[in-house]
Amino acid sequence: MTQPAANILLVDDEPSITEHLSAFLQRAGYGVRCAADGKAALQEVEKQAPDLMILDVLMPKMDGRAVLRTLRSQGSRLPVILLTQVGEAGERAMALEEGADDYLNKPFDPRELLARARAVLRRAQSSPVPLSSAWKITSAGLVLDRRARRAALNGKVINLTPKALSLLEYLMTHPDELITRERLLDAVWGWDYPAGTRAVDTRIAELRRALGDEAEEPRYIETVTGEGYRYRAAVEGEQ
């Protein structure tokens, strides 16, 4: 019998969502278990730790963020994708601070969720320390200290605006992913922020100047014409 690519724990209190998504993820080759609330999710993790948890935020008994905090306080590095509500930028920012590996706004296209799941699983397998929880991230001479909110290239601190630093952090924690300008706006600026996609291009240009990176022959940030950007250098996390 063929083994599933990975085991996913899908946690949501809406049966219509778990039924639809579990069938979709199983067709993609994943093993899927479901839980209807936060407490049941933690019990499922204790029974058999999954490779990835997809976790709704708004649930009875224990919400998704409380589940995430509990896991991280126990030292668990289980990769987690949070399903959040559209427009609540503060909620998403707090979720990432608390150790979520990624998030997706409801409603969403299941194909987008599948792409995020694959990316999170790939990152979890490639780095001994999950990038989402690493305090220091290194990549080809570039070091990002997330606690100090400081970046250095070849041992020399580089000056970046706060938004450019946040953008660099997001790109480095999602290496080798095609990330659209709209997703970067959502993640770094928040949809409630009055900025267009040109704001992303402006901050990317700032990063390239600081890193000495060339758009035509990029070492760090690659432009994907008509779509967005991809961080292409290898990345490792340190605690």
mmCIF file of C-alpha atoms in Angstrom, residues 66-184:
data_model
loop_
_atom_site.group_PDB
_atom_site.id
_atom_site.type_symbol
_atom_site.label_atom_id
_atom_site.label_comp_id
_atom_site.label_asym_id
_atom_site.label_seq_id
_atom_site.Cartn_x
_atom_site.Cartn_y
_atom_site.Cartn_z
ATOM 1 C CA ALA A 66 -4.851 29.129 22.287
ATOM 2 C CA VAL A 67 -4.068 25.739 20.748
ATOM 3 C CA LEU A 68 -1.017 27.226 19.047
ATOM 4 C CA ARG A 69 0.218 28.868 22.257
ATOM 5 C CA THR A 70 -0.219 25.593 24.130
ATOM 6 C CA LEU A 71 1.803 23.667 21.552
ATOM 7 C CA ARG A 72 4.623 26.203 21.507
ATOM 8 C CA SER A 73 4.725 26.447 25.314
ATOM 9 C CA GLN A 74 5.229 22.666 25.347
ATOM 10 C CA GLY A 75 8.171 23.032 22.983
ATOM 11 C CA SER A 76 6.310 21.539 20.027
ATOM 12 C CA ARG A 77 7.620 22.515 16.594
ATOM 13 C CA LEU A 78 4.662 21.011 14.778
ATOM 14 C CA PRO A 79 4.130 23.116 11.627
ATOM 15 C CA VAL A 80 0.823 25.021 11.811
ATOM 16 C CA ILE A 81 -1.185 26.903 9.211
ATOM 17 C CA LEU A 82 -3.864 29.113 10.754
ATOM 18 C CA LEU A 83 -7.158 29.830 9.010
ATOM 19 C CA THR A 84 -8.031 33.412 9.910
ATOM 20 C CA GLN A 85 -10.737 35.939 9.132
ATOM 21 C CA VAL A 86 -10.387 38.403 6.282
ATOM 22 C CA GLY A 87 -9.307 41.906 7.252
ATOM 23 C CA GLU A 88 -8.164 41.197 10.776
ATOM 24 C CA ALA A 89 -4.531 42.131 10.227
ATOM 25 C CA GLY A 90 -3.823 42.370 13.953
ATOM 26 C CA GLU A 91 -4.994 38.809 14.476
ATOM 27 C CA ARG A 92 -2.723 37.531 11.726
ATOM 28 C CA ALA A 93 0.290 39.441 13.019
ATOM 29 C CA MET A 94 -0.224 38.064 16.520
ATOM 30 C CA ALA A 95 -0.625 34.537 15.148
ATOM 31 C CA LEU A 96 2.732 34.733 13.406
ATOM 32 C CA GLU A 97 4.360 36.174 16.528
ATOM 33 C CA GLU A 98 2.964 33.235 18.488
ATOM 34 C CA GLY A 99 4.580 30.725 16.159
ATOM 35 C CA ALA A 100 2.240 29.981 13.253
ATOM 36 C CA ASP A 101 4.128 28.929 10.135
ATOM 37 C CA ASP A 102 1.634 30.532 7.798
ATOM 38 C CA TYR A 103 -1.959 31.702 7.678
ATOM 39 C CA LEU A 104 -4.738 31.872 5.116
ATOM 40 C CA ASN A 105 -7.777 34.103 5.082
ATOM 41 C CA LYS A 106 -11.235 32.579 4.922
ATOM 42 C CA PRO A 107 -12.755 32.003 2.420
ATOM 43 C CA PHE A 108 -9.920 30.589 0.342
ATOM 44 C CA ASP A 109 -9.256 28.459 -2.714
ATOM 45 C CA PRO A 110 -8.351 24.888 -1.623
ATOM 46 C CA ARG A 111 -5.572 24.915 -4.213
ATOM 47 C CA GLU A 112 -4.011 27.875 -2.381
ATOM 48 C CA LEU A 113 -4.186 25.954 0.883
ATOM 49 C CA LEU A 114 -2.560 22.940 -0.774
ATOM 50 C CA ALA A 115 0.281 25.111 -2.115
ATOM 51 C CA ARG A 116 0.830 26.627 1.352
ATOM 52 C CA ALA A 117 0.775 23.181 2.966
ATOM 53 C CA ARG A 118 3.385 21.856 0.565
ATOM 54 C CA ALA A 119 5.598 24.898 1.149
ATOM 55 C CA VAL A 120 5.368 24.665 4.952
ATOM 56 C CA LEU A 121 6.126 20.939 4.888
ATOM 57 C CA ARG A 122 9.095 21.532 2.577
ATOM 58 C CA ARG A 123 10.492 24.226 4.905
ATOM 59 C CA ALA A 124 10.006 22.018 7.940
ATOM 60 C CA GLN A 125 11.977 19.223 6.289
ATOM 61 C CA SER A 126 14.799 21.442 5.025
ATOM 62 C CA SER A 127 15.701 23.300 8.218
ATOM 63 C CA PRO A 128 16.541 21.733 11.619
ATOM 64 C CA VAL A 129 14.929 24.750 13.275
ATOM 65 C CA PRO A 130 11.561 25.892 11.860
ATOM 66 C CA LEU A 131 12.015 29.279 10.250
ATOM 67 C CA SER A 132 8.778 30.501 11.809
ATOM 68 C CA SER A 133 10.174 30.081 15.331
ATOM 69 C CA ALA A 134 13.859 30.828 14.671
ATOM 70 C CA TRP A 135 15.176 33.988 16.258
ATOM 71 C CA LYS A 136 18.110 34.194 13.858
ATOM 72 C CA ILE A 137 17.853 33.423 10.144
ATOM 73 C CA THR A 138 20.927 33.067 7.940
ATOM 74 C CA SER A 139 21.262 32.990 4.182
ATOM 75 C CA ALA A 140 24.374 33.374 1.999
ATOM 76 C CA GLY A 141 26.151 35.905 4.222
ATOM 77 C CA LEU A 142 22.917 37.596 5.266
ATOM 78 C CA VAL A 143 21.829 37.369 8.905
ATOM 79 C CA LEU A 144 18.432 38.509 10.174
ATOM 80 C CA ASP A 145 18.157 38.856 13.949
ATOM 81 C CA ARG A 146 14.416 38.900 14.600
ATOM 82 C CA ARG A 147 14.708 39.798 18.277
ATOM 83 C CA ALA A 148 16.971 42.770 17.644
ATOM 84 C CA ARG A 149 15.066 43.674 14.452
ATOM 85 C CA ARG A 150 18.388 44.030 12.651
ATOM 86 C CA ALA A 151 19.937 42.642 9.474
ATOM 87 C CA ALA A 152 23.610 42.287 8.629
ATOM 88 C CA LEU A 153 25.379 41.376 5.418
ATOM 89 C CA ASN A 154 28.830 39.795 5.680
ATOM 90 C CA GLY A 155 29.054 40.964 9.292
ATOM 91 C CA LYS A 156 28.070 44.580 8.603
ATOM 92 C CA VAL A 157 24.714 45.947 9.737
ATOM 93 C CA ILE A 158 22.570 47.225 6.878
ATOM 94 C CA ASN A 159 20.155 50.108 7.286
ATOM 95 C CA LEU A 160 16.583 49.317 6.322
ATOM 96 C CA THR A 161 13.250 50.991 6.902
ATOM 97 C CA PRO A 162 10.956 49.023 9.262
ATOM 98 C CA LYS A 163 8.712 48.007 6.355
ATOM 99 C CA ALA A 164 11.646 46.775 4.259
ATOM 100 C CA LEU A 165 12.912 44.784 7.226
ATOM 101 C CA SER A 166 9.470 43.183 7.685
ATOM 102 C CA LEU A 167 9.343 42.414 3.975
ATOM 103 C CA LEU A 168 12.792 40.793 4.117
ATOM 104 C CA GLU A 169 11.679 38.742 7.122
ATOM 105 C CA TYR A 170 8.610 37.465 5.289
ATOM 106 C CA LEU A 171 10.576 36.558 2.165
ATOM 107 C CA MET A 172 13.323 34.792 4.134
ATOM 108 C CA THR A 173 10.806 32.759 6.119
ATOM 109 C CA HIS A 174 9.111 31.643 2.874
ATOM 110 C CA PRO A 175 12.105 30.694 0.698
ATOM 111 C CA ASP A 176 11.637 29.280 -2.772
ATOM 112 C CA GLU A 177 7.961 30.267 -2.803
ATOM 113 C CA LEU A 178 6.402 32.407 -5.485
ATOM 114 C CA ILE A 179 4.754 35.172 -3.459
ATOM 115 C CA THR A 180 2.438 37.581 -5.218
ATOM 116 C CA ARG A 181 2.518 41.313 -4.546
ATOM 117 C CA GLU A 182 -1.018 41.062 -3.174
ATOM 118 C CA ARG A 183 0.050 38.423 -0.651
ATOM 119 C CA LEU A 184 3.007 40.551 0.429
#
